[in-house]
């Protein structure tokens, strides 16, 4: 089973910047994109909060 796509989970905090919190791996782009959309659906405020987490767009990787 090859894990061909990754989604990075990023923590962002005002005044502190951003940091990589975790990486999730997926076999297909579609699985990775579905995860990203589901993870980010809670980020729907009209203003940016002081602290939040978000999932990046899927990126291609070579992880076996």
mmCIF file of N, CA and C in Angstrom:
data_model
loop_
_atom_site.group_PDB
_atom_site.id
_atom_site.type_symbol
_atom_site.label_atom_id
_atom_site.label_comp_id
_atom_site.label_asym_id
_atom_site.label_seq_id
_atom_site.Cartn_x
_atom_site.Cartn_y
_atom_site.Cartn_z
ATOM 1 N N UNK A 1 0.838 -1.176 0.000
ATOM 2 C CA UNK A 1 0.000 0.000 0.000
ATOM 3 C C UNK A 1 0.887 1.245 0.000
ATOM 4 N N UNK A 2 0.817 2.021 -1.076
ATOM 5 C CA UNK A 2 1.610 3.243 -1.182
ATOM 6 C C UNK A 2 0.819 4.446 -0.705
ATOM 7 N N UNK A 3 1.481 5.270 0.031
ATOM 8 C CA UNK A 3 0.892 6.530 0.487
ATOM 9 C C UNK A 3 1.479 7.621 -0.401
ATOM 10 N N UNK A 4 0.721 8.029 -1.419
ATOM 11 C CA UNK A 4 1.231 8.920 -2.451
ATOM 12 C C UNK A 4 0.949 10.397 -2.229
ATOM 13 N N UNK A 5 0.077 10.724 -1.273
ATOM 14 C CA UNK A 5 -0.281 12.116 -1.036
ATOM 15 C C UNK A 5 -0.254 12.421 0.452
ATOM 16 N N UNK A 6 0.112 13.650 0.779
ATOM 17 C CA UNK A 6 0.173 14.077 2.177
ATOM 18 C C UNK A 6 -0.598 15.376 2.341
ATOM 19 N N UNK A 7 -1.165 15.537 3.535
ATOM 20 C CA UNK A 7 -1.817 16.783 3.933
ATOM 21 C C UNK A 7 -1.162 17.205 5.245
ATOM 22 N N UNK A 8 -0.629 18.414 5.246
ATOM 23 C CA UNK A 8 0.004 18.931 6.454
ATOM 24 C C UNK A 8 -1.027 19.635 7.317
ATOM 25 N N UNK A 9 -0.983 19.380 8.616
ATOM 26 C CA UNK A 9 -1.839 20.056 9.591
ATOM 27 C C UNK A 9 -1.006 21.172 10.212
ATOM 28 N N UNK A 10 -1.455 22.402 10.032
ATOM 29 C CA UNK A 10 -0.701 23.577 10.461
ATOM 30 C C UNK A 10 -1.414 24.276 11.612
ATOM 31 N N UNK A 11 -0.637 24.618 12.639
ATOM 32 C CA UNK A 11 -1.142 25.434 13.743
ATOM 33 C C UNK A 11 -0.718 26.875 13.482
ATOM 34 N N UNK A 12 -1.641 27.801 13.614
ATOM 35 C CA UNK A 12 -1.352 29.211 13.368
ATOM 36 C C UNK A 12 -1.823 30.036 14.563
ATOM 37 N N UNK A 13 -0.938 30.897 15.051
ATOM 38 C CA UNK A 13 -1.291 31.727 16.201
ATOM 39 C C UNK A 13 -0.769 33.139 15.994
ATOM 40 N N UNK A 14 -1.643 34.113 16.199
ATOM 41 C CA UNK A 14 -1.273 35.517 16.031
ATOM 42 C C UNK A 14 -0.086 35.853 16.933
ATOM 43 N N UNK A 15 0.902 36.501 16.361
ATOM 44 C CA UNK A 15 2.083 36.906 17.123
ATOM 45 C C UNK A 15 3.138 35.824 17.240
ATOM 46 N N UNK A 16 2.795 34.581 16.942
ATOM 47 C CA UNK A 16 3.737 33.464 17.057
ATOM 48 C C UNK A 16 4.048 32.817 15.720
ATOM 49 N N UNK A 17 3.187 33.016 14.737
ATOM 50 C CA UNK A 17 3.430 32.434 13.421
ATOM 51 C C UNK A 17 2.754 31.079 13.267
ATOM 52 N N UNK A 18 3.364 30.250 12.432
ATOM 53 C CA UNK A 18 2.798 28.939 12.128
ATOM 54 C C UNK A 18 3.811 27.844 12.399
ATOM 55 N N UNK A 19 3.277 26.625 12.643
ATOM 56 C CA UNK A 19 4.162 25.476 12.803
ATOM 57 C C UNK A 19 3.451 24.231 12.295
ATOM 58 N N UNK A 20 4.232 23.304 11.815
ATOM 59 C CA UNK A 20 3.709 22.020 11.365
ATOM 60 C C UNK A 20 3.348 21.190 12.591
ATOM 61 N N UNK A 21 2.104 20.764 12.688
ATOM 62 C CA UNK A 21 1.640 19.988 13.834
ATOM 63 C C UNK A 21 1.632 18.494 13.527
ATOM 64 N N UNK A 22 1.238 18.139 12.301
ATOM 65 C CA UNK A 22 1.157 16.721 11.931
ATOM 66 C C UNK A 22 1.103 16.606 10.410
ATOM 67 N N UNK A 23 1.335 15.391 9.928
ATOM 68 C CA UNK A 23 1.187 15.087 8.506
ATOM 69 C C UNK A 23 0.350 13.826 8.392
ATOM 70 N N UNK A 24 -0.692 13.892 7.577
ATOM 71 C CA UNK A 24 -1.551 12.740 7.306
ATOM 72 C C UNK A 24 -1.254 12.254 5.888
ATOM 73 N N UNK A 25 -1.150 10.922 5.710
ATOM 74 C CA UNK A 25 -0.822 10.343 4.405
ATOM 75 C C UNK A 25 -2.007 9.583 3.839
ATOM 76 N N UNK A 26 -2.134 9.629 2.499
ATOM 77 C CA UNK A 26 -3.258 9.009 1.804
ATOM 78 C C UNK A 26 -2.788 8.328 0.532
ATOM 79 N N UNK A 27 -3.542 7.325 0.102
ATOM 80 C CA UNK A 27 -3.228 6.612 -1.127
ATOM 81 C C UNK A 27 -3.568 7.427 -2.362
ATOM 82 N N UNK A 28 -4.690 8.145 -2.334
ATOM 83 C CA UNK A 28 -5.135 8.873 -3.522
ATOM 84 C C UNK A 28 -5.309 10.358 -3.223
ATOM 85 N N UNK A 29 -5.258 11.130 -4.295
ATOM 86 C CA UNK A 29 -5.483 12.571 -4.175
ATOM 87 C C UNK A 29 -6.898 12.839 -3.667
ATOM 88 N N UNK A 30 -7.839 12.071 -4.152
ATOM 89 C CA UNK A 30 -9.238 12.263 -3.764
ATOM 90 C C UNK A 30 -9.436 12.067 -2.262
ATOM 91 N N UNK A 31 -8.799 11.044 -1.689
ATOM 92 C CA UNK A 31 -8.888 10.819 -0.237
ATOM 93 C C UNK A 31 -8.277 11.992 0.527
ATOM 94 N N UNK A 32 -7.124 12.448 0.054
ATOM 95 C CA UNK A 32 -6.434 13.556 0.715
ATOM 96 C C UNK A 32 -7.252 14.836 0.634
ATOM 97 N N UNK A 33 -7.835 15.098 -0.522
ATOM 98 C CA UNK A 33 -8.642 16.301 -0.699
ATOM 99 C C UNK A 33 -9.900 16.248 0.166
ATOM 100 N N UNK A 34 -10.522 15.080 0.260
ATOM 101 C CA UNK A 34 -11.706 14.915 1.108
ATOM 102 C C UNK A 34 -11.361 15.201 2.572
ATOM 103 N N UNK A 35 -10.228 14.665 3.042
ATOM 104 C CA UNK A 35 -9.777 14.918 4.414
ATOM 105 C C UNK A 35 -9.565 16.415 4.635
ATOM 106 N N UNK A 36 -8.862 17.078 3.696
ATOM 107 C CA UNK A 36 -8.578 18.505 3.816
ATOM 108 C C UNK A 36 -9.868 19.310 3.916
ATOM 109 N N UNK A 37 -10.822 19.042 3.051
ATOM 110 C CA UNK A 37 -12.086 19.784 3.064
ATOM 111 C C UNK A 37 -12.859 19.555 4.358
ATOM 112 N N UNK A 38 -12.887 18.322 4.825
ATOM 113 C CA UNK A 38 -13.590 17.997 6.077
ATOM 114 C C UNK A 38 -12.910 18.693 7.267
ATOM 115 N N UNK A 39 -11.581 18.639 7.304
ATOM 116 C CA UNK A 39 -10.828 19.251 8.397
ATOM 117 C C UNK A 39 -11.036 20.763 8.427
ATOM 118 N N UNK A 40 -11.054 21.392 7.251
ATOM 119 C CA UNK A 40 -11.123 22.852 7.169
ATOM 120 C C UNK A 40 -12.536 23.422 7.223
ATOM 121 N N UNK A 41 -13.560 22.583 7.194
ATOM 122 C CA UNK A 41 -14.921 23.126 7.142
ATOM 123 C C UNK A 41 -15.301 23.922 8.385
ATOM 124 N N UNK A 42 -14.608 23.705 9.490
ATOM 125 C CA UNK A 42 -14.896 24.467 10.715
ATOM 126 C C UNK A 42 -14.290 25.871 10.670
ATOM 127 N N UNK A 43 -13.415 26.117 9.718
ATOM 128 C CA UNK A 43 -12.777 27.437 9.579
ATOM 129 C C UNK A 43 -13.649 28.322 8.702
ATOM 130 N N UNK A 44 -14.765 28.749 9.259
ATOM 131 C CA UNK A 44 -15.735 29.488 8.462
ATOM 132 C C UNK A 44 -16.147 30.828 9.088
ATOM 133 N N UNK A 45 -15.313 31.359 9.964
ATOM 134 C CA UNK A 45 -15.636 32.643 10.587
ATOM 135 C C UNK A 45 -15.394 33.794 9.613
ATOM 136 N N UNK A 46 -16.023 34.913 9.849
ATOM 137 C CA UNK A 46 -15.840 36.074 8.982
ATOM 138 C C UNK A 46 -14.540 36.825 9.288
ATOM 139 N N UNK A 47 -13.932 36.524 10.435
ATOM 140 C CA UNK A 47 -12.638 37.113 10.809
ATOM 141 C C UNK A 47 -11.677 35.980 11.178
ATOM 142 N N UNK A 48 -10.394 36.245 11.025
ATOM 143 C CA UNK A 48 -9.388 35.246 11.377
ATOM 144 C C UNK A 48 -9.198 35.224 12.891
ATOM 145 N N UNK A 49 -9.346 34.048 13.523
ATOM 146 C CA UNK A 49 -9.149 33.977 14.979
ATOM 147 C C UNK A 49 -7.665 34.104 15.345
ATOM 148 N N UNK A 50 -7.395 34.372 16.613
ATOM 149 C CA UNK A 50 -6.007 34.473 17.070
ATOM 150 C C UNK A 50 -5.265 33.149 16.995
ATOM 151 N N UNK A 51 -5.989 32.051 17.142
ATOM 152 C CA UNK A 51 -5.393 30.716 17.077
ATOM 153 C C UNK A 51 -6.314 29.811 16.274
ATOM 154 N N UNK A 52 -5.730 29.039 15.356
ATOM 155 C CA UNK A 52 -6.526 28.070 14.603
ATOM 156 C C UNK A 52 -5.615 27.024 13.969
ATOM 157 N N UNK A 53 -6.237 25.938 13.547
ATOM 158 C CA UNK A 53 -5.542 24.844 12.861
ATOM 159 C C UNK A 53 -6.170 24.709 11.478
ATOM 160 N N UNK A 54 -5.351 24.316 10.499
ATOM 161 C CA UNK A 54 -5.901 24.065 9.168
ATOM 162 C C UNK A 54 -5.085 22.993 8.455
ATOM 163 N N UNK A 55 -5.710 22.392 7.469
ATOM 164 C CA UNK A 55 -5.064 21.361 6.656
ATOM 165 C C UNK A 55 -4.674 21.982 5.321
ATOM 166 N N UNK A 56 -3.432 21.694 4.886
ATOM 167 C CA UNK A 56 -2.938 22.213 3.615
ATOM 168 C C UNK A 56 -3.560 21.468 2.439
ATOM 169 N N UNK A 57 -3.370 21.982 1.256
ATOM 170 C CA UNK A 57 -3.767 21.261 0.051
ATOM 171 C C UNK A 57 -2.907 20.006 -0.052
ATOM 172 N N UNK A 58 -3.433 18.928 -0.616
ATOM 173 C CA UNK A 58 -2.652 17.704 -0.764
ATOM 174 C C UNK A 58 -1.405 17.935 -1.617
ATOM 175 N N UNK A 59 -0.322 17.302 -1.192
ATOM 176 C CA UNK A 59 0.926 17.352 -1.954
ATOM 177 C C UNK A 59 1.360 15.932 -2.291
ATOM 178 N N UNK A 60 2.015 15.776 -3.421
ATOM 179 C CA UNK A 60 2.475 14.451 -3.870
ATOM 180 C C UNK A 60 3.741 14.090 -3.111
ATOM 181 N N UNK A 61 3.787 12.874 -2.591
ATOM 182 C CA UNK A 61 4.971 12.371 -1.893
ATOM 183 C C UNK A 61 5.231 10.936 -2.352
ATOM 184 N N UNK A 62 6.385 10.421 -1.996
ATOM 185 C CA UNK A 62 6.715 9.039 -2.301
ATOM 186 C C UNK A 62 6.981 8.322 -0.988
ATOM 187 N N UNK A 63 5.929 7.830 -0.357
ATOM 188 C CA UNK A 63 6.039 7.147 0.943
ATOM 189 C C UNK A 63 5.449 5.750 0.795
ATOM 190 N N UNK A 64 6.257 4.753 1.067
ATOM 191 C CA UNK A 64 5.796 3.370 0.928
ATOM 192 C C UNK A 64 5.628 2.703 2.264
#
